[in-house]
CSV table of C-alpha atoms in Angstrom, one decimal:
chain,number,residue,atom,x,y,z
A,890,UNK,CA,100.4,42.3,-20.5
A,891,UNK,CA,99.2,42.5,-17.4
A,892,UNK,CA,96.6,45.3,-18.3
A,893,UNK,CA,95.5,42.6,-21.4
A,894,UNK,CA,95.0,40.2,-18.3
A,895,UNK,CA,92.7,41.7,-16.1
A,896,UNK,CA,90.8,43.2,-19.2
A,897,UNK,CA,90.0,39.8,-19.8
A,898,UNK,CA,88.7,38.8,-16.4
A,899,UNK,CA,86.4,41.8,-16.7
A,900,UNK,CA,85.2,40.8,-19.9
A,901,UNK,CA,84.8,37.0,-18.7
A,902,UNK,CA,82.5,38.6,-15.0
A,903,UNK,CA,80.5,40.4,-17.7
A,904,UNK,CA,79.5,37.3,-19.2
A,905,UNK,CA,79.4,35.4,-16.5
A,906,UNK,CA,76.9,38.2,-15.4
A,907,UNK,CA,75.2,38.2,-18.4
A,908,UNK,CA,74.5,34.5,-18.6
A,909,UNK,CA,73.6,34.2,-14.8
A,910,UNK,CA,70.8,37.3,-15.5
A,911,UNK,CA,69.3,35.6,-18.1
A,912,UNK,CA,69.1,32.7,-15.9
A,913,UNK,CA,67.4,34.4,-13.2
A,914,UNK,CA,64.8,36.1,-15.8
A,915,UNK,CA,64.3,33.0,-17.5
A,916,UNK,CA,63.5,31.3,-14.0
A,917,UNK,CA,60.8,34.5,-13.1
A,918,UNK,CA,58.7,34.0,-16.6
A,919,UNK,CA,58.6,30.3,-16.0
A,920,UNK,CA,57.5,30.5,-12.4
A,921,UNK,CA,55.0,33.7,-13.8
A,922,UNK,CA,53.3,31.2,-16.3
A,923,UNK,CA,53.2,28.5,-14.0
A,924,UNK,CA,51.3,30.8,-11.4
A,925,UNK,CA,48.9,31.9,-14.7
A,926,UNK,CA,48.6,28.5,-15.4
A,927,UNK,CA,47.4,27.4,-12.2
A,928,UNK,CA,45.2,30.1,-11.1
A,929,UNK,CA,43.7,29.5,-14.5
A,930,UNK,CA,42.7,26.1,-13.7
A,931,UNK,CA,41.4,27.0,-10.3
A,932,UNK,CA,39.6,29.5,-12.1
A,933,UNK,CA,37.8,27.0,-14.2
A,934,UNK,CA,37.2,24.8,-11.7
A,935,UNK,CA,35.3,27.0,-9.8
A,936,UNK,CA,33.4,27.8,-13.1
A,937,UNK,CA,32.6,23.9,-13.5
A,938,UNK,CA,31.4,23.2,-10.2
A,939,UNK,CA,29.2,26.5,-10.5
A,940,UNK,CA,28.0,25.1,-13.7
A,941,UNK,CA,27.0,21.4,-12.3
A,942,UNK,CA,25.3,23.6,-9.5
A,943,UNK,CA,23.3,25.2,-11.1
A,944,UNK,CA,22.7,22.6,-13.6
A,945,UNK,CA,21.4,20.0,-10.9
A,946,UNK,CA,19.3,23.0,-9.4
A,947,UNK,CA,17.7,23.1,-12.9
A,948,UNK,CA,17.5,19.3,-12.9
A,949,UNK,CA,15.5,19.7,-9.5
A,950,UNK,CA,13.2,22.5,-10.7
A,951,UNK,CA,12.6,20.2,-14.0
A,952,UNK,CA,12.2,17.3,-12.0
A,953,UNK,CA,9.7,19.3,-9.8
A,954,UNK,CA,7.7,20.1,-12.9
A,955,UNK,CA,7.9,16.9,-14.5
A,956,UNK,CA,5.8,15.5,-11.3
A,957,UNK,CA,3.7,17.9,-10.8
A,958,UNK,CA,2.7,17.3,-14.9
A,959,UNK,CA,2.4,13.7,-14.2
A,960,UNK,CA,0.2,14.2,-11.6
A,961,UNK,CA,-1.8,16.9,-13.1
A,962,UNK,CA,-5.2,15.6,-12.9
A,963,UNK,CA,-4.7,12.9,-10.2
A,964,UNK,CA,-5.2,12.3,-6.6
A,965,UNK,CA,-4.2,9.9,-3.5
A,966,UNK,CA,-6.2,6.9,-3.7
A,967,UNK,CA,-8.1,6.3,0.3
A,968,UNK,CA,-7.1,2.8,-0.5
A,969,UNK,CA,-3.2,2.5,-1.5
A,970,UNK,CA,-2.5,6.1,-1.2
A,971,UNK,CA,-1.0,5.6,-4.3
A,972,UNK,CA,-1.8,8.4,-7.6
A,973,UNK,CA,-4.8,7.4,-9.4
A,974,UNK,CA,-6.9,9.6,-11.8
A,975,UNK,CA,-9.3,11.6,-10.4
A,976,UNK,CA,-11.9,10.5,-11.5
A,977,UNK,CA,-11.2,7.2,-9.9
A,978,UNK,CA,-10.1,8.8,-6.4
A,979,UNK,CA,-12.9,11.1,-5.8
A,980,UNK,CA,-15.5,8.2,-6.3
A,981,UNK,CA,-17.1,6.3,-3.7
A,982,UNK,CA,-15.2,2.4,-3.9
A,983,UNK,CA,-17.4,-0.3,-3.8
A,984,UNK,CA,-17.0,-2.9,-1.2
A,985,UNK,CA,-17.8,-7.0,-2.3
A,986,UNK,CA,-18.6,-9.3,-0.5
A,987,UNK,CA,-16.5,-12.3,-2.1
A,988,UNK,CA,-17.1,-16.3,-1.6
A,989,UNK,CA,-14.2,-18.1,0.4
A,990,UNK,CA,-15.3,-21.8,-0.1
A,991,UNK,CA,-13.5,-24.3,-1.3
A,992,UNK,CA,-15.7,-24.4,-4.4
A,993,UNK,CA,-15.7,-20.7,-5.0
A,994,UNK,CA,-12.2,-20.6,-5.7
A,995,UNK,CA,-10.1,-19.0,-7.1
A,996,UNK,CA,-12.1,-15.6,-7.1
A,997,UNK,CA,-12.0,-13.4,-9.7
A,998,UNK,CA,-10.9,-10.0,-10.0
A,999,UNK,CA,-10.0,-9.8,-6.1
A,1000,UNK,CA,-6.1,-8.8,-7.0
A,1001,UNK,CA,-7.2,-5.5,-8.6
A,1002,UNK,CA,-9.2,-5.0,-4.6
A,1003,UNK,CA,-7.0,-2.4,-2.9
A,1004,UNK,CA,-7.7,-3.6,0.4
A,1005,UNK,CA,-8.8,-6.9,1.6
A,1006,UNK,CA,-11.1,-7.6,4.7
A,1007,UNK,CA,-10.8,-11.5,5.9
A,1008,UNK,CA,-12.9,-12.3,8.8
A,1009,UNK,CA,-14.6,-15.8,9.9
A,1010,UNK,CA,-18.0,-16.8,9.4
A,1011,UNK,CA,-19.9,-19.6,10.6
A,1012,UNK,CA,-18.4,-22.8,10.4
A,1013,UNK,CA,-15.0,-21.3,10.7
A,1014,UNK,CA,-15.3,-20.4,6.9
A,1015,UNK,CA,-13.7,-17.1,6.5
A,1016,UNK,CA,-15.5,-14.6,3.7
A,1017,UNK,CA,-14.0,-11.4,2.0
A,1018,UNK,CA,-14.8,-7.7,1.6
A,1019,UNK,CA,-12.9,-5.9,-1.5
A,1020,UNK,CA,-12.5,-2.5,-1.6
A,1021,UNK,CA,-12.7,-1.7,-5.4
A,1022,UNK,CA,-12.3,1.7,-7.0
A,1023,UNK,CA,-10.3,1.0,-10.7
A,1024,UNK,CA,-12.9,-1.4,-11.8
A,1025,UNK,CA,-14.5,0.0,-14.6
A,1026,UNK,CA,-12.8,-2.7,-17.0
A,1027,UNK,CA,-13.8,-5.3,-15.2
A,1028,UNK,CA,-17.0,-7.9,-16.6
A,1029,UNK,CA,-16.7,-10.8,-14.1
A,1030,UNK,CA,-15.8,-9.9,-10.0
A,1031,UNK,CA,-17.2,-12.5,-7.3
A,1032,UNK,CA,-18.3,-14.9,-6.6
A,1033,UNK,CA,-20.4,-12.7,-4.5
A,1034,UNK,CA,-22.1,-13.9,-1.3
A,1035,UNK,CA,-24.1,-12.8,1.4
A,1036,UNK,CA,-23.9,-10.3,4.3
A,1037,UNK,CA,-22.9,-10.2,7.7
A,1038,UNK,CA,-23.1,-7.4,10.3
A,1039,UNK,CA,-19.7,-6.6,10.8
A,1040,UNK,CA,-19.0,-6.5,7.0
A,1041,UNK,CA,-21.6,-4.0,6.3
A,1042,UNK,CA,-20.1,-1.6,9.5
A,1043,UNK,CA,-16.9,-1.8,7.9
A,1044,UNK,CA,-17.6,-0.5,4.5
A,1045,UNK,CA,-18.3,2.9,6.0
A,1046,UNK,CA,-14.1,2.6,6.3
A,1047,UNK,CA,-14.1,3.8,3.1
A,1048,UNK,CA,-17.6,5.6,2.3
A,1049,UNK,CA,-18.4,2.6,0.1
A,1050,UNK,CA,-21.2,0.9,-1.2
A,1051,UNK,CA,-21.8,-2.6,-0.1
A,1052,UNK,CA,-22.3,-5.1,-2.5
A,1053,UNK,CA,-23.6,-8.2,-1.7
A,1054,UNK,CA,-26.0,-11.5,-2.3
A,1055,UNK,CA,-28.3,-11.8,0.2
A,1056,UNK,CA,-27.4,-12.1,4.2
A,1057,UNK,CA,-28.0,-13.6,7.6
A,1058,UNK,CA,-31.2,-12.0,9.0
A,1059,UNK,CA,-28.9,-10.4,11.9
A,1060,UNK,CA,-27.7,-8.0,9.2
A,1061,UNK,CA,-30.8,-6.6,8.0
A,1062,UNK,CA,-30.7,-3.7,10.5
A,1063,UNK,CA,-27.3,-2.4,9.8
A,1064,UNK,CA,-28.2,-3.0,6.1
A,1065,UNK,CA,-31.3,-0.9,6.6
A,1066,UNK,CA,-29.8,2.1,8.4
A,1067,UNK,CA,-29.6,5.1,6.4
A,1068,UNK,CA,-25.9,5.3,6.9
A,1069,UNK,CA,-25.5,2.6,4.4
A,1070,UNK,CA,-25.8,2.1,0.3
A,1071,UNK,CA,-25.6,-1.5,-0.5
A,1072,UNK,CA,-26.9,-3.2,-3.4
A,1073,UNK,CA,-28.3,-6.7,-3.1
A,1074,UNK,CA,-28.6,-9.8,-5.0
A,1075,UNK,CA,-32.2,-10.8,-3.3
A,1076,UNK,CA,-33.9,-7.4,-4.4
A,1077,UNK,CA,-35.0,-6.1,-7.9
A,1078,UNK,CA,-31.8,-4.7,-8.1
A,1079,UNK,CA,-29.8,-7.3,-8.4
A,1080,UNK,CA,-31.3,-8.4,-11.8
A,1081,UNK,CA,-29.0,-4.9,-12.9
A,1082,UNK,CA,-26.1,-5.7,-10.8
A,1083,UNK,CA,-25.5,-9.7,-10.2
A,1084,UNK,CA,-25.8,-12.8,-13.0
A,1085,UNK,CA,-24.9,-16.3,-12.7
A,1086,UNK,CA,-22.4,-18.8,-14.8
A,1087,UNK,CA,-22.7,-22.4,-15.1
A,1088,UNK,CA,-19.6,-23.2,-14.8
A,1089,UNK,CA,-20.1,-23.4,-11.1
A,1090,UNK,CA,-23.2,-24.5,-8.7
A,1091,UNK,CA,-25.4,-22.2,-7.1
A,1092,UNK,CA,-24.7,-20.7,-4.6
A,1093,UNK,CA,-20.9,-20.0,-6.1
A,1094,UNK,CA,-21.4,-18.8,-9.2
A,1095,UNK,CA,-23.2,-15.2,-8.4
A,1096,UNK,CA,-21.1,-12.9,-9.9
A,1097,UNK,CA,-21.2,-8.8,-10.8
A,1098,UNK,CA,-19.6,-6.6,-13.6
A,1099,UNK,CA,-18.7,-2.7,-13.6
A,1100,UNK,CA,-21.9,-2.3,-15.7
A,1101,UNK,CA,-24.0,-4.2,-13.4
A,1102,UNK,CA,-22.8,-2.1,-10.4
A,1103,UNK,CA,-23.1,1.3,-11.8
A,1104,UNK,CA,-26.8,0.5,-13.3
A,1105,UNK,CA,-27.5,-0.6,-10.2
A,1106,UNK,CA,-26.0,2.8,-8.7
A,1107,UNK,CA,-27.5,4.6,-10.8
A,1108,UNK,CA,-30.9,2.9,-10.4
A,1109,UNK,CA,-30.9,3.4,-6.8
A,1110,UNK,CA,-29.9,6.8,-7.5
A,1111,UNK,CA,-26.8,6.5,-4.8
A,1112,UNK,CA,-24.3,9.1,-4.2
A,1113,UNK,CA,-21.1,8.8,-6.0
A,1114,UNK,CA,-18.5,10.9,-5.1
A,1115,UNK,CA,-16.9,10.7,-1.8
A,1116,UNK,CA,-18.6,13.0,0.6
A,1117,UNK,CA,-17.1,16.4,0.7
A,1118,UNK,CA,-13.8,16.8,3.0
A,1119,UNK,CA,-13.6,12.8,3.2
A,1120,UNK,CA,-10.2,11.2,4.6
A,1121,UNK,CA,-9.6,7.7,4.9
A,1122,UNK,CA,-8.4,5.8,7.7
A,1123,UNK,CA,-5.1,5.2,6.9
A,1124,UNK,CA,-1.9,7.6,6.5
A,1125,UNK,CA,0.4,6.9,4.0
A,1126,UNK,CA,4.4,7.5,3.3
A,1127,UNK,CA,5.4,10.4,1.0
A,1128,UNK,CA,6.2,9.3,-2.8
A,1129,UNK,CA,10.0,7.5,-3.1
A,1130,UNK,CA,10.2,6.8,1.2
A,1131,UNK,CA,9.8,3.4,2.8
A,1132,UNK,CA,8.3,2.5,6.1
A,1133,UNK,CA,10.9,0.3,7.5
A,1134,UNK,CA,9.4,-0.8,11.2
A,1135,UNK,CA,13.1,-0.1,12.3
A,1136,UNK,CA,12.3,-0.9,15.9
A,1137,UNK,CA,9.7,-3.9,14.6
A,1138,UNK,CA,10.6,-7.7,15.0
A,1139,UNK,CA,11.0,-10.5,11.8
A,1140,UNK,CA,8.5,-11.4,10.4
A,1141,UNK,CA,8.6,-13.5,7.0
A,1142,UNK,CA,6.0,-16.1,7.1
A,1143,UNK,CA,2.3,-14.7,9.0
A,1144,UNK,CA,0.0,-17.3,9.8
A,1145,UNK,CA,-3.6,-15.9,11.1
A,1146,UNK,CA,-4.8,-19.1,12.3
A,1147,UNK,CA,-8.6,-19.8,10.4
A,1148,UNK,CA,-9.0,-23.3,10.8
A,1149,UNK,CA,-10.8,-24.4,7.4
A,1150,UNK,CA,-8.5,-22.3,4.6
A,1151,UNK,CA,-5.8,-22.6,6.5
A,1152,UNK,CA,-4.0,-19.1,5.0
A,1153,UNK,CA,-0.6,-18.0,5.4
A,1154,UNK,CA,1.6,-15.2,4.1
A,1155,UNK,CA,5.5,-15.4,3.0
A,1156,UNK,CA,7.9,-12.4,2.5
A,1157,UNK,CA,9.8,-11.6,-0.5
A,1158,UNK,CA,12.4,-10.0,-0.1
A,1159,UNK,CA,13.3,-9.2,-3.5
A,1160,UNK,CA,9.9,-7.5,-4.3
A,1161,UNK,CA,9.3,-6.0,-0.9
A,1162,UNK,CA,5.6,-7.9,-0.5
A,1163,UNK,CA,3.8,-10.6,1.4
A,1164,UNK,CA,3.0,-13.5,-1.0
A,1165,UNK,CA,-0.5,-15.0,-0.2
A,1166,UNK,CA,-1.3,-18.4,-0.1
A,1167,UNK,CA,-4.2,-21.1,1.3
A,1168,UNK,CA,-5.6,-24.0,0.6
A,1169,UNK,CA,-2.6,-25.4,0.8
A,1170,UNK,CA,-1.5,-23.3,-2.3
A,1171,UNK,CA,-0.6,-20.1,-3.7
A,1172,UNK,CA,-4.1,-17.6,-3.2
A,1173,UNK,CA,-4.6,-16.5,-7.2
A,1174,UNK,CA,-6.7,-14.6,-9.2
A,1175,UNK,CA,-9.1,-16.6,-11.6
A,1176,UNK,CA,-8.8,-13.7,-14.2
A,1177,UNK,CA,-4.9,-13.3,-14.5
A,1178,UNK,CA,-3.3,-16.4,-13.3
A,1179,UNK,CA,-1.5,-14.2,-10.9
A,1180,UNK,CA,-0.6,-15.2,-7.0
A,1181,UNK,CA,-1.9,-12.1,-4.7
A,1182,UNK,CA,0.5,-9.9,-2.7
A,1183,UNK,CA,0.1,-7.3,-0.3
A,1184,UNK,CA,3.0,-4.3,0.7
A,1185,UNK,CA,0.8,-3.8,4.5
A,1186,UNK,CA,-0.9,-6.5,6.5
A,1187,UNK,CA,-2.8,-5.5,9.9
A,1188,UNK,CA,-4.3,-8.1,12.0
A,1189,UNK,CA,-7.3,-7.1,14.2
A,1190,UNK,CA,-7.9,-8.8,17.5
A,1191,UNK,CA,-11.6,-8.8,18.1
A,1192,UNK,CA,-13.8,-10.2,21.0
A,1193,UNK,CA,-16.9,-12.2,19.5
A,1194,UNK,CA,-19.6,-13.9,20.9
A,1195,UNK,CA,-22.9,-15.8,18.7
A,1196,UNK,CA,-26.2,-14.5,18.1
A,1197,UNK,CA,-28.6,-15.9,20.2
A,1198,UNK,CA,-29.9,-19.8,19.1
A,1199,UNK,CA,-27.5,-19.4,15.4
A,1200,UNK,CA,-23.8,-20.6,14.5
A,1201,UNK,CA,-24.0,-17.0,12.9
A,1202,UNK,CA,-20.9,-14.9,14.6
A,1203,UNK,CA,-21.2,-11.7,16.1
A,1204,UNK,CA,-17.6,-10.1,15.7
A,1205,UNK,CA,-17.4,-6.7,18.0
A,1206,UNK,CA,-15.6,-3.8,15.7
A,1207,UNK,CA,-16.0,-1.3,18.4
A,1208,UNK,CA,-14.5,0.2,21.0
A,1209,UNK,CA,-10.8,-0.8,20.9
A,1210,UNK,CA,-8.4,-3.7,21.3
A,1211,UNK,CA,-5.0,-4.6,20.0
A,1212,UNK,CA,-3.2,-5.9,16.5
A,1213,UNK,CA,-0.3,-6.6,14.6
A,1214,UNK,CA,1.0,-5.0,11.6
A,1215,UNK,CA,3.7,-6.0,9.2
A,1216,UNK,CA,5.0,-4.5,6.4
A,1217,UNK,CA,8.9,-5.0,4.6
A,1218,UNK,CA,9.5,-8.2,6.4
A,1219,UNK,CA,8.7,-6.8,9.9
A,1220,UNK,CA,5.9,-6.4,12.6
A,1221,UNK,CA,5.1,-3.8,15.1
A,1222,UNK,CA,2.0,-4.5,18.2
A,1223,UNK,CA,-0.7,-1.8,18.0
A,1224,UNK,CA,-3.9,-0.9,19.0
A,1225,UNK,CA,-7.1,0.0,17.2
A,1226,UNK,CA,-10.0,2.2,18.1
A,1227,UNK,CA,-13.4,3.1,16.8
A,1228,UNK,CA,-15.4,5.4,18.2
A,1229,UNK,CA,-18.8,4.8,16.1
A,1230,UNK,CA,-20.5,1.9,14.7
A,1231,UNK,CA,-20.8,3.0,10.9
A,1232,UNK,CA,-17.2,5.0,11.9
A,1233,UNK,CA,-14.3,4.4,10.8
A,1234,UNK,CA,-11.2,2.4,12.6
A,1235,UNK,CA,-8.1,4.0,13.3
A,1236,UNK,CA,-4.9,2.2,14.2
A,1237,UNK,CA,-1.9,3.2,16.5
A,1238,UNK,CA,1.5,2.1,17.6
A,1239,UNK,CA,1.8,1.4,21.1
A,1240,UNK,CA,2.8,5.0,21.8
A,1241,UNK,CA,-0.7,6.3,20.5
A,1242,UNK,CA,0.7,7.6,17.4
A,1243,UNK,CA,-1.5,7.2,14.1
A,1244,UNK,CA,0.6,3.7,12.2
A,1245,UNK,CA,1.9,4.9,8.6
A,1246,UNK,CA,1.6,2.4,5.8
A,1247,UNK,CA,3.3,2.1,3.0
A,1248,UNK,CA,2.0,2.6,-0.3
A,1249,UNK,CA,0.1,-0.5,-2.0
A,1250,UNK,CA,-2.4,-2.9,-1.2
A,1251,UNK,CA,-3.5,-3.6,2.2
A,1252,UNK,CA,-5.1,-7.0,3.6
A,1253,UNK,CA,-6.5,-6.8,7.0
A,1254,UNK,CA,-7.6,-9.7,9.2
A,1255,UNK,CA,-10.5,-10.5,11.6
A,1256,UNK,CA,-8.2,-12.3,14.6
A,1257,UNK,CA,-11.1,-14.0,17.2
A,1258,UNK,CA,-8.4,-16.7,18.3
A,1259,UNK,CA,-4.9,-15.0,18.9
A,1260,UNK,CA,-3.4,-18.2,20.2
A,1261,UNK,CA,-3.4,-19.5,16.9
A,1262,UNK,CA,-1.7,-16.9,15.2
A,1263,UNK,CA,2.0,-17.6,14.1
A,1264,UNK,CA,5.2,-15.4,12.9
A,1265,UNK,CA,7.9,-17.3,11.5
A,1266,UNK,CA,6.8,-20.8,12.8
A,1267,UNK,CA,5.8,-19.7,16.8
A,1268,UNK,CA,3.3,-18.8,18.2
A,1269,UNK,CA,2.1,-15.5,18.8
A,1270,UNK,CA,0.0,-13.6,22.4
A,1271,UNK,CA,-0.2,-17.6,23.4
């Protein structure tokens, strides 16, 4: 009986062994599978992340080639340093001279002008030069009007040829100098280049087209590409950056101060321009309807003084002096030099380092009184 007994505690620790080994084994493949499982996930992990590597590398490289497709055949424009064809880019622009009076507006064409020159005339009038190089389309630009001498130097900006109807006998010498290719209204030429509308009164309604200028081009057997190694004036930001004028001060409404068009320029923030208005109205183009905008606007202090016995100005564009320029709601002082009459002018932060615009359309201004200028409602170098 007592032998029976302690047979069957040994029976009952075998079981009891039995049962606690399986346990334990059962215990060692789960925490086995577990570890497989996780360093199996880990393990395909790393394989995703590799995979979105190299995946975004591609992206990059197709990116890469994408642009440089898109490009293929195009070049920086002088004027917006913006991608134009090459065709258009390697040309020599041509530089208008547009009509300002109150009867001559709106003008037409003037928003497809990459850059803008305002500067006062006699009379306080203020008269344009655009800068045109994508103009081939176009059959009605003006209205065109006459010379003056410090209109004429600054076409050699961007190696263009100057376009213009007639001019104040002070610019005949500057017009004459082999440095410059204009094309005149007053000569035989301008039967090829210029014709008049009637919807307008002379002397407002002189007007060229793209055929007019290159017959007139042609017939004065002018260059037409850019001269070999030619760089503009300006420097522009890379593709997809911003010039921000971090350092700058606010400026969302730029008054220049002319004192018969009475112009003025309001920020958008939205669109990232400077809306342009005079007149005591939006500034349009006659051909689209459309109000003009600018990304960069640089005002140029000038000294001036009058030629002898004549309200005619005489506006001094060399040597150097100061400015202003705004861009992206903001302004920066600066200073401008130029070196050669039929040079070109270059412009500087206070710090002598070469201004960076961004890309777009630029409108520069003439400034001969900088007490009148205003930035946001006061007044500016008073």
């Amino acid at each position: 009986m007592i032998k029976n007994f302690f047979e069957d505690v040994k029976n009952k620790d075998k079981k009891a062994i039995a049962i606690l080994s399986a346990v334990v084994i059962t215990l060692i493949v789960a925490i086995v599978v577990v570890a497989m499982l996780v360093s199996g996930g880990k393990s395909s992990k790393k394989e995703k992340d590799t995979t979105t590597t190299v995946k975004e590398t591609t992206t990059q490289e197709e990116t890469t080639t994408e642009k440089k497709d898109e490009h293929k055949g195009m070049v920086r424009s002088q004027l917006t340093g913006k991608w134009v064809k090459k065709s258009i880019g390697t040309r020599r622009p041509v530089g208008v001279m547009l009509n300002n009076i109150i009867d001559a507006v709106p003008q037409t064409s003037i928003e497809r002008a990459g850059v803008v020159l305002e500067s006062p005339v006699e009379g306080g009038i203020c008269r344009f030069e655009a800068f045109f190089e994508d103009y081939d389309d176009l059959e009605k630009i003006g209205s065109v009007r006459s010379a003056r001498t410090y209109f004429v130097y600054y076409s050699r900006q961007f190696d263009a040829i100057y376009c213009h109807f007639g001019q104040a006998r002070y610019a005949l010498d500057a017009l004459n100098s082999p440095e410059i290719d204009n094309l005149s209204g007053l000569e035989a030429v301008g039967n090829l280049v210029y014709y008049r509308t009637t919807d307008r009164v002379a002397p407002h309604n002189a007007y060229a087209s793209a055929d007019g200028i290159k017959a007139g081009i042609e017939n004065k057997g002018y260059r037409t590409k850019l001269n070999k190694g030619y760089e503009g004036p300006f420097l522009f930001a890379e593709d997809g950056e911003e010039v921000e004028l971090t350092n700058g001060k606010k400026a969302e409404k730029i008054v220049p101060g002319y004192y018969v068009n009475k112009p003025w320029f309001e920020y958008d923030k939205k669109k990232k321009v400077y809306k342009r208005f005079q007149y005591d109205g939006e500034h349009i183009d006659d051909l689209t309807g459309h109000q003009l905008k600018y990304k960069n606007i640089i005002f140029q202090n000038c000294k001036y003084g009058y030629y002898e016995n004549s309200p005619y100005l005489n506006i001094e564009t060399l040597g150097e002096g100061t400015g202003l320029y705004f861009t992206n709601g903001k302004y920066i002082n600066i200073k401008w030099k130029k070196d050669e009459e039929f040079g070109q002018t270059h412009y500087y932060d206070m710090n002598g380092n070469p201004i960076v615009l961004n890309q777009g359309k630029t409108w520069i201004c003439f400034i001969t009184e900088e007490g009148r200028v205003m930035i946001d409602d006061k007044e500016v170098n008073k």
